[in-house]
Coordinates of C-alpha atoms and ligand atoms in Angstrom, one line a residue:
M1 CA 143.0 302.0 109.5
T2 CA 140.4 301.6 106.7
N3 CA 139.2 298.2 106.0
S4 CA 140.9 296.7 102.9
L5 CA 139.0 293.4 102.7
L6 CA 136.5 293.3 99.9
I7 CA 136.1 289.6 98.9
G8 CA 136.1 286.8 101.4
A9 CA 136.0 283.3 99.9
I10 CA 135.6 279.8 101.3
A11 CA 136.8 277.0 99.1
D12 CA 136.0 273.3 99.7
D13 CA 139.5 272.1 98.8
L14 CA 143.0 273.4 98.7
T15 CA 143.9 273.4 95.0
G16 CA 140.5 274.9 94.3
A17 CA 141.3 277.7 96.7
T18 CA 144.6 278.2 95.0
D19 CA 142.9 278.4 91.6
L20 CA 140.5 281.0 92.9
A21 CA 143.2 283.0 94.6
L22 CA 145.1 283.1 91.3
M23 CA 141.9 284.2 89.5
L24 CA 141.4 287.1 92.0
A25 CA 145.1 288.0 91.9
R26 CA 145.2 288.0 88.1
N27 CA 142.3 290.4 88.1
G28 CA 144.2 292.8 90.2
M29 CA 143.3 292.1 93.8
K30 CA 145.9 291.7 96.6
T31 CA 145.1 288.1 97.6
V32 CA 146.1 285.9 100.4
Q33 CA 145.2 282.2 100.8
V34 CA 144.7 280.9 104.3
I35 CA 144.8 277.2 105.1
G36 CA 142.0 275.9 107.3
V37 CA 139.4 277.8 109.4
P38 CA 141.2 281.0 110.6
T39 CA 142.0 281.1 114.3
E40 CA 141.8 284.3 116.4
G41 CA 145.4 285.0 115.7
T42 CA 145.2 284.7 111.9
S43 CA 146.0 288.0 110.3
F44 CA 144.8 288.9 106.8
G45 CA 147.2 291.8 106.6
D46 CA 146.2 294.3 104.0
A47 CA 144.6 291.7 101.7
E48 CA 141.8 292.8 99.4
A49 CA 140.7 289.2 98.9
V50 CA 141.1 286.3 101.3
V51 CA 140.6 282.7 100.2
I52 CA 140.1 280.2 103.0
A53 CA 141.1 276.7 101.9
L54 CA 139.0 274.0 103.7
K55 CA 139.1 270.3 103.1
S56 CA 135.4 269.9 103.2
R57 CA 134.4 268.4 99.9
T58 CA 133.9 264.8 100.9
I59 CA 133.5 265.0 104.7
A60 CA 130.1 264.7 106.4
A61 CA 127.7 267.5 105.4
D62 CA 127.3 268.8 109.0
D63 CA 131.0 269.1 109.4
A64 CA 131.4 270.9 106.1
V65 CA 128.6 273.3 107.1
A66 CA 130.2 274.0 110.5
M67 CA 133.7 274.7 109.0
S68 CA 132.2 276.9 106.3
L69 CA 130.1 279.0 108.7
A70 CA 133.1 279.4 111.1
S71 CA 135.1 280.7 108.1
A72 CA 132.3 283.0 107.0
M73 CA 132.2 284.5 110.5
A74 CA 135.9 285.2 110.5
L75 CA 135.7 286.8 107.1
Q76 CA 132.6 288.9 108.2
A77 CA 134.5 290.0 111.3
A78 CA 137.4 291.1 109.1
G79 CA 135.0 293.2 107.1
A80 CA 134.5 291.2 103.9
E81 CA 131.8 292.7 101.7
Q82 CA 131.2 290.0 99.2
F83 CA 131.5 286.2 99.9
I84 CA 132.3 283.4 97.5
F85 CA 131.6 279.8 98.1
K86 CA 134.0 278.0 95.7
Y87 CA 133.7 274.4 94.7
C88 CA 135.1 272.4 91.8
S89 CA 134.5 273.2 88.2
T90 CA 133.3 269.6 87.7
F91 CA 130.9 270.1 90.6
D92 CA 132.6 267.3 92.6
S93 CA 130.3 266.2 95.4
T94 CA 128.9 263.1 96.9
A95 CA 125.1 262.2 96.8
A96 CA 124.8 263.7 100.3
G97 CA 126.4 267.1 99.3
N98 CA 128.3 269.1 100.3
I99 CA 127.6 271.9 97.8
G100 CA 123.9 272.2 98.5
P101 CA 124.0 272.1 102.4
V102 CA 127.0 274.6 102.5
A103 CA 125.4 277.0 100.0
E104 CA 122.1 276.9 101.9
A105 CA 123.8 277.5 105.3
L106 CA 125.8 280.4 104.0
M107 CA 122.7 282.0 102.5
D108 CA 120.9 281.7 105.8
F109 CA 123.9 283.1 107.7
L110 CA 124.4 286.0 105.3
D111 CA 120.7 286.6 105.0
V112 CA 120.8 286.1 101.2
P113 CA 117.4 285.2 99.5
I114 CA 118.8 283.8 96.3
A115 CA 122.3 283.0 94.9
I116 CA 123.8 281.7 91.7
A117 CA 125.7 278.4 91.3
C118 CA 128.1 278.5 88.4
P119 CA 131.1 276.1 88.2
A120 CA 131.9 277.0 84.6
F121 CA 135.6 277.5 83.7
P122 CA 135.8 277.6 79.9
A123 CA 139.7 278.0 79.9
A124 CA 139.9 274.5 81.5
G125 CA 137.1 273.2 79.2
R126 CA 134.2 273.3 81.7
S127 CA 131.1 274.9 80.2
I128 CA 127.5 274.9 81.2
Y129 CA 124.6 274.9 78.7
Q130 CA 120.9 274.3 79.6
G131 CA 122.2 273.5 83.1
H132 CA 124.3 270.6 81.7
L133 CA 128.0 270.6 82.5
F134 CA 130.5 269.7 79.8
V135 CA 134.1 268.7 80.3
G136 CA 135.6 269.5 76.9
S137 CA 133.2 268.1 74.4
A138 CA 131.8 265.4 76.7
L139 CA 129.0 265.6 79.2
L140 CA 130.3 265.5 82.8
S141 CA 128.7 262.0 83.1
D142 CA 130.6 260.8 80.1
S143 CA 133.9 262.4 81.1
P144 CA 136.6 260.7 83.2
M145 CA 134.9 262.3 86.3
R146 CA 132.5 259.4 86.2
D147 CA 135.4 257.3 87.7
H148 CA 136.7 259.7 90.3
P149 CA 137.9 257.8 93.4
L150 CA 136.0 259.9 95.9
T151 CA 133.3 261.9 94.0
P152 CA 132.2 259.9 90.8
M153 CA 129.9 262.3 88.8
R154 CA 127.3 260.3 86.9
D155 CA 124.7 263.0 86.1
A156 CA 125.6 266.1 84.0
N157 CA 122.3 268.0 84.8
L158 CA 123.5 270.3 87.6
V159 CA 119.9 271.5 88.4
R160 CA 119.1 267.9 89.2
V161 CA 122.4 267.2 91.0
L162 CA 122.1 270.3 93.2
Q163 CA 118.4 269.8 93.9
A164 CA 119.2 266.3 95.2
Q165 CA 121.5 267.9 97.8
T166 CA 119.3 270.7 99.2
S167 CA 115.7 271.6 100.2
A168 CA 116.3 275.0 98.6
R169 CA 114.5 275.2 95.2
V170 CA 117.0 275.1 92.3
G171 CA 116.4 276.8 89.0
L172 CA 118.3 277.8 85.8
I173 CA 119.6 281.0 84.3
P174 CA 119.8 279.9 80.6
L175 CA 122.5 281.1 78.2
D176 CA 120.2 283.5 76.3
I177 CA 119.4 285.4 79.5
V178 CA 123.2 285.5 80.4
S179 CA 124.1 286.7 76.9
A180 CA 121.4 289.4 77.1
G181 CA 123.4 291.1 79.8
P182 CA 123.3 292.0 83.5
A183 CA 119.9 293.6 83.5
S184 CA 118.3 290.5 82.1
I185 CA 120.1 288.3 84.6
N186 CA 119.0 290.4 87.5
A187 CA 115.4 290.6 86.2
L188 CA 115.3 286.8 86.0
L189 CA 116.8 286.5 89.5
G190 CA 114.1 288.8 90.8
K191 CA 111.3 286.8 89.2
A192 CA 112.9 283.5 90.4
Q193 CA 113.1 284.7 93.9
Q194 CA 109.4 285.7 93.9
A195 CA 108.6 282.2 92.5
G196 CA 110.4 280.6 95.5
F197 CA 113.8 279.7 93.9
R198 CA 116.9 280.1 96.1
L199 CA 119.7 278.6 94.0
M200 CA 120.2 279.2 90.3
I201 CA 122.5 277.2 88.1
A202 CA 123.9 279.8 85.6
D203 CA 124.8 278.7 82.0
A204 CA 128.2 280.0 80.8
V205 CA 130.2 278.7 77.8
R206 CA 132.8 281.5 77.3
D207 CA 134.8 283.9 79.5
A208 CA 132.6 286.7 78.2
D209 CA 129.6 285.0 79.9
L210 CA 131.4 284.9 83.2
R211 CA 132.3 288.5 82.9
V212 CA 128.6 289.4 82.3
L213 CA 127.6 287.3 85.3
G214 CA 130.3 289.0 87.3
S215 CA 129.0 292.4 86.4
A216 CA 125.4 291.4 87.3
L217 CA 126.7 290.2 90.6
A218 CA 128.1 293.6 91.7
G219 CA 126.8 294.0 95.2
A220 CA 125.6 290.4 95.6
R221 CA 126.5 289.3 99.1
L222 CA 127.1 285.7 98.2
V223 CA 128.3 284.1 94.9
T224 CA 128.8 280.4 94.6
G225 CA 130.7 278.6 91.8
G226 CA 134.1 277.6 90.4
S227 CA 137.0 280.0 90.1
G228 CA 135.6 281.2 86.8
I229 CA 132.7 283.0 88.4
A230 CA 135.3 285.2 90.2
M231 CA 136.7 286.5 86.9
G232 CA 134.3 289.4 86.6
L233 CA 134.0 290.3 90.3
P234 CA 137.2 292.4 90.9
E235 CA 136.2 294.7 88.0
N236 CA 133.2 295.9 90.1
F237 CA 135.5 297.1 92.8
R238 CA 137.9 298.6 90.3
Q239 CA 135.0 300.7 88.8
Q240 CA 134.3 302.0 92.3
G241 CA 138.0 303.0 92.5
R242 CA 138.6 300.6 95.4
I243 CA 141.3 298.4 94.0
G244 CA 144.3 299.1 91.8
A245 CA 145.9 296.6 89.4
E246 CA 148.5 294.5 91.2
P247 CA 150.2 292.5 88.4
V248 CA 150.8 288.8 89.1
P249 CA 154.6 288.1 89.1
E250 CA 156.1 286.2 86.1
R251 CA 158.6 284.4 88.2
M252 CA 159.1 283.5 91.9
A253 CA 162.0 283.4 94.2
A254 CA 162.1 280.1 96.0
P255 CA 163.9 279.1 99.2
K256 CA 167.1 277.2 98.6
G257 CA 166.6 273.4 98.9
K258 CA 165.7 270.2 97.1
P259 CA 162.6 269.7 94.8
V260 CA 160.2 266.8 94.7
I261 CA 156.9 265.8 92.9
L262 CA 154.2 264.0 94.9
A263 CA 151.2 262.8 92.9
G264 CA 148.1 261.4 94.6
S265 CA 145.6 262.2 91.9
C266 CA 144.2 259.5 89.6
S267 CA 142.7 262.1 87.2
T268 CA 143.5 261.7 83.5
A269 CA 145.7 264.8 83.3
T270 CA 147.8 263.7 86.2
R271 CA 148.2 260.2 84.8
G272 CA 149.5 261.8 81.6
Q273 CA 151.9 264.0 83.5
V274 CA 153.2 261.0 85.5
Q275 CA 153.8 259.1 82.2
A276 CA 155.5 262.1 80.7
A277 CA 157.9 262.4 83.6
I278 CA 158.7 258.6 83.4
D279 CA 159.2 258.9 79.6
A280 CA 161.6 261.8 80.2
G281 CA 163.7 259.5 82.4
R282 CA 162.9 260.9 85.8
P283 CA 163.3 258.5 88.6
A284 CA 159.7 257.6 89.7
L285 CA 158.4 255.4 92.6
R286 CA 154.9 254.0 92.6
I287 CA 152.9 253.9 95.8
V288 CA 150.7 250.7 95.8
P289 CA 147.8 251.1 98.3
A290 CA 147.5 247.4 99.0
D291 CA 151.3 247.2 99.9
V292 CA 150.9 250.2 102.1
A293 CA 148.0 248.6 103.9
S294 CA 149.9 245.3 104.4
G295 CA 153.1 247.1 105.5
V296 CA 155.2 246.0 102.6
Q297 CA 155.6 249.6 101.5
S298 CA 156.4 252.0 104.4
V299 CA 156.9 255.8 104.4
A300 CA 160.5 255.3 105.7
D301 CA 161.3 253.1 102.6
V302 CA 159.8 255.7 100.3
A303 CA 161.7 258.5 101.9
N304 CA 164.9 256.7 101.7
W305 CA 164.3 256.0 98.0
V306 CA 163.7 259.7 97.4
L307 CA 166.8 260.8 99.3
K308 CA 168.9 258.3 97.3
H309 CA 167.6 259.3 93.9
T310 CA 167.2 263.1 94.1
S311 CA 169.8 265.1 92.3
T312 CA 169.3 268.8 91.4
K313 CA 166.3 267.5 89.4
P314 CA 163.1 266.4 91.2
V315 CA 162.0 262.7 91.4
L316 CA 158.4 261.6 91.3
V317 CA 156.4 259.7 93.9
Y318 CA 153.0 258.7 92.6
S319 CA 150.0 256.6 93.5
S320 CA 148.1 257.6 90.3
D321 CA 146.4 254.6 88.8
E322 CA 143.8 253.5 86.2
P323 CA 140.1 253.5 87.1
D324 CA 139.9 249.7 87.2
A325 CA 142.9 249.4 89.6
V326 CA 141.5 252.1 91.8
L327 CA 138.1 250.3 91.9
A328 CA 139.8 247.0 92.8
V329 CA 141.7 248.4 95.7
Q330 CA 138.7 250.4 96.9
E331 CA 136.7 247.1 97.0
K332 CA 139.4 245.6 99.1
L333 CA 140.2 248.4 101.4
G334 CA 137.1 250.7 101.2
R335 CA 136.9 254.0 99.2
E336 CA 137.7 256.4 102.0
E337 CA 140.2 254.1 103.7
A338 CA 142.2 253.6 100.4
G339 CA 142.2 257.4 99.9
L340 CA 143.3 258.2 103.4
L341 CA 146.0 255.6 103.3
V342 CA 147.6 257.2 100.3
E343 CA 147.0 260.8 101.5
Q344 CA 148.6 260.0 104.8
L345 CA 151.6 258.3 103.3
L346 CA 152.3 261.2 101.0
A347 CA 151.7 263.7 103.8
N348 CA 154.1 261.9 106.2
L349 CA 156.6 261.6 103.4
A350 CA 156.4 265.4 102.8
V351 CA 157.3 266.0 106.4
I352 CA 160.3 263.7 106.4
L353 CA 161.5 265.4 103.2
R354 CA 161.0 268.9 104.6
D355 CA 163.1 267.8 107.6
N356 CA 165.8 266.7 105.1
G357 CA 166.2 269.9 103.2
F358 CA 163.4 269.7 100.6
T359 CA 161.8 273.2 100.1
R360 CA 160.1 272.9 96.7
F361 CA 157.1 270.7 96.2
V362 CA 154.8 270.0 93.3
V363 CA 151.8 268.2 94.6
A364 CA 149.0 266.8 92.3
G365 CA 145.5 266.2 93.7
G366 CA 143.2 268.4 95.7
E367 CA 142.7 266.1 98.6
T368 CA 146.3 265.1 98.4
S369 CA 147.5 268.7 98.5
G370 CA 145.2 269.4 101.5
A371 CA 146.7 266.5 103.4
V372 CA 150.3 267.4 102.5
V373 CA 150.0 271.1 103.3
A374 CA 148.3 270.4 106.6
A375 CA 151.1 268.0 107.6
L376 CA 153.8 270.5 106.6
G377 CA 152.3 273.1 108.9
V378 CA 151.7 275.7 106.2
Q379 CA 149.2 278.3 107.4
A380 CA 149.0 280.8 104.5
L381 CA 150.2 281.2 100.9
Q382 CA 151.2 284.1 98.8
I383 CA 150.2 283.7 95.1
G384 CA 153.0 283.6 92.6
P385 CA 153.3 283.1 88.8
E386 CA 150.8 281.0 86.9
I387 CA 152.2 277.7 85.7
A388 CA 149.0 276.5 83.9
P389 CA 145.4 277.8 83.9
G390 CA 144.3 277.6 87.5
V391 CA 147.7 276.6 89.0
P392 CA 150.2 279.1 90.4
W393 CA 153.4 278.7 92.2
T394 CA 152.9 279.8 95.8
R395 CA 155.2 280.6 98.6
S396 CA 154.2 279.9 102.2
I397 CA 153.9 282.9 104.5
G398 CA 155.9 282.5 107.7
E399 CA 157.4 279.1 108.8
P400 CA 158.1 276.7 107.2
D401 CA 159.3 278.7 104.2
L402 CA 158.4 276.5 101.1
A403 CA 157.6 276.9 97.4
L404 CA 154.5 274.9 96.6
A405 CA 152.7 274.2 93.4
L406 CA 149.4 272.6 94.3
K407 CA 147.7 271.2 91.3
S408 CA 144.1 270.1 91.0
G409 CA 144.3 266.6 89.5
N410 CA 142.8 267.5 86.2
F411 CA 144.8 270.6 85.5
G412 CA 148.0 271.3 83.5
A413 CA 149.6 270.1 80.3
P414 CA 151.4 266.8 80.0
D415 CA 154.8 268.4 80.7
F416 CA 153.7 270.1 83.9
F417 CA 155.9 268.1 86.2
L418 CA 158.9 268.8 84.0
T419 CA 158.5 272.5 83.2
A420 CA 156.9 274.0 86.3
W421 CA 160.3 274.4 87.9
D422 CA 161.4 276.8 85.1
L423 CA 159.5 279.7 86.8
L424 CA 161.5 279.5 90.0
D425 CA 164.5 281.6 90.9
D426 CA 167.1 280.8 93.6
Ligands
ADP501 P1 142.0 265.1 92.2 O1 142.5 266.5 92.3 O2 142.4 264.4 90.9 O3 140.5 265.0 92.6 P2 142.5 264.1 94.9 O4 143.8 264.1 95.6 O5 141.6 265.2 95.3 O6 142.8 264.2 93.3 O7 141.7 262.8 95.1 C1 142.3 261.5 94.7 C2 142.0 260.6 95.9 O8 142.3 259.2 95.4 C3 142.8 260.8 97.1 O9 142.0 260.6 98.3 C4 143.9 259.8 97.0 O10 144.5 259.4 98.2 C5 143.2 258.6 96.4 N1 144.1 257.7 95.6 C6 145.2 258.0 95.1 N2 145.8 257.0 94.5 C7 144.9 255.9 94.7 C8 144.9 254.6 94.3 N3 146.0 254.1 93.6 N4 143.9 253.8 94.7 C9 142.9 254.3 95.4 N5 142.8 255.6 95.8 C10 143.8 256.4 95.4

């Protein structure tokens, strides 16, 4: 059998992996998403692209490196030609990493002298100019990302942010070089390599910039960035006649069963979606971390509430809160502890609901989705129709058979929780 695997990707969180898998699928590649480091028995089937979803964004850098290298080894053993290290389009990371350490370790493992770092995703409002990341019209450091519960981003200069995380020298590919085309990009990369640079933040403000970068990166063994950087990569394989043009389905058949919405993201977009669902009259239950910590609010109580209030329409369980409230509870419980408490409650709730006939889940939040899907025992996902930029419906491969929409906190229009269901068939 000839090897079909062309792109092997490692993503530092689950919704980011889904976003990337959708990008590759939309550009014509047969794509499978695998949850967690593949084990020996994991089959990639006839996939042309595999995206491994880790939960390595906020863990200790050493652990993130170890998981990423183990994933790279599995992808290399399966014959992957080009590797992508995918992180968030808002460059979510702590002061200690993990983008720098993981990128450096993958470069060493794959014997790559220089790689680009480009989280730009113009369709979702993330653009990079002079190395500075903008979220819509605001600098990253002035955007709501400055108040993220786990990875507050207070500096928009990505060259500086990345340089603080790695001993590899970090440089910039400015927009005029990107606009000048693949030859200019590669000439600059060559010069930068000679000058001792190893990681290059690449400016990109429009999809066209990402496509030019993609074209320049034909044959690059490692590419690092957001899902946007993958936009132009499949075309390189198409030009070589190695992939066809698999269309992404417009609707998806979902297993029979009840629906539910679980929101553990405090991002602005999710808070708006929570409000829109409440305004539309959907039953909604709020998780209060301090009450969970004190035992006043238990998973059994929450599950009973969901079972009682669910009709054919989904109800909403959410912990989403304003930055001030998040800060207050973090001061009381600790940042990680508060996060884990909520993640575990929603994950345990998902398991109880699965055991009570729930098969359709919309989950908001990257870390939250990671916790929920791990608890549900989902191992791999098939990519279905696109609900919003970067967010597809997915269906689990094997058991349990579930329909899952895993939404990065900041993605989706205000009516996402209400309209996502319209794309599912019985
Ligand atoms: P996003 O995709 O918006 O980054 P994540 O799920 O990745 O969302 O991260 C949100 C984090 O905040 C999770 O660890 C979650 O458990 C935590 N969290 C959720 N609600 C609250 C809250 N009310 N107070 C403190 N932390 C919270």
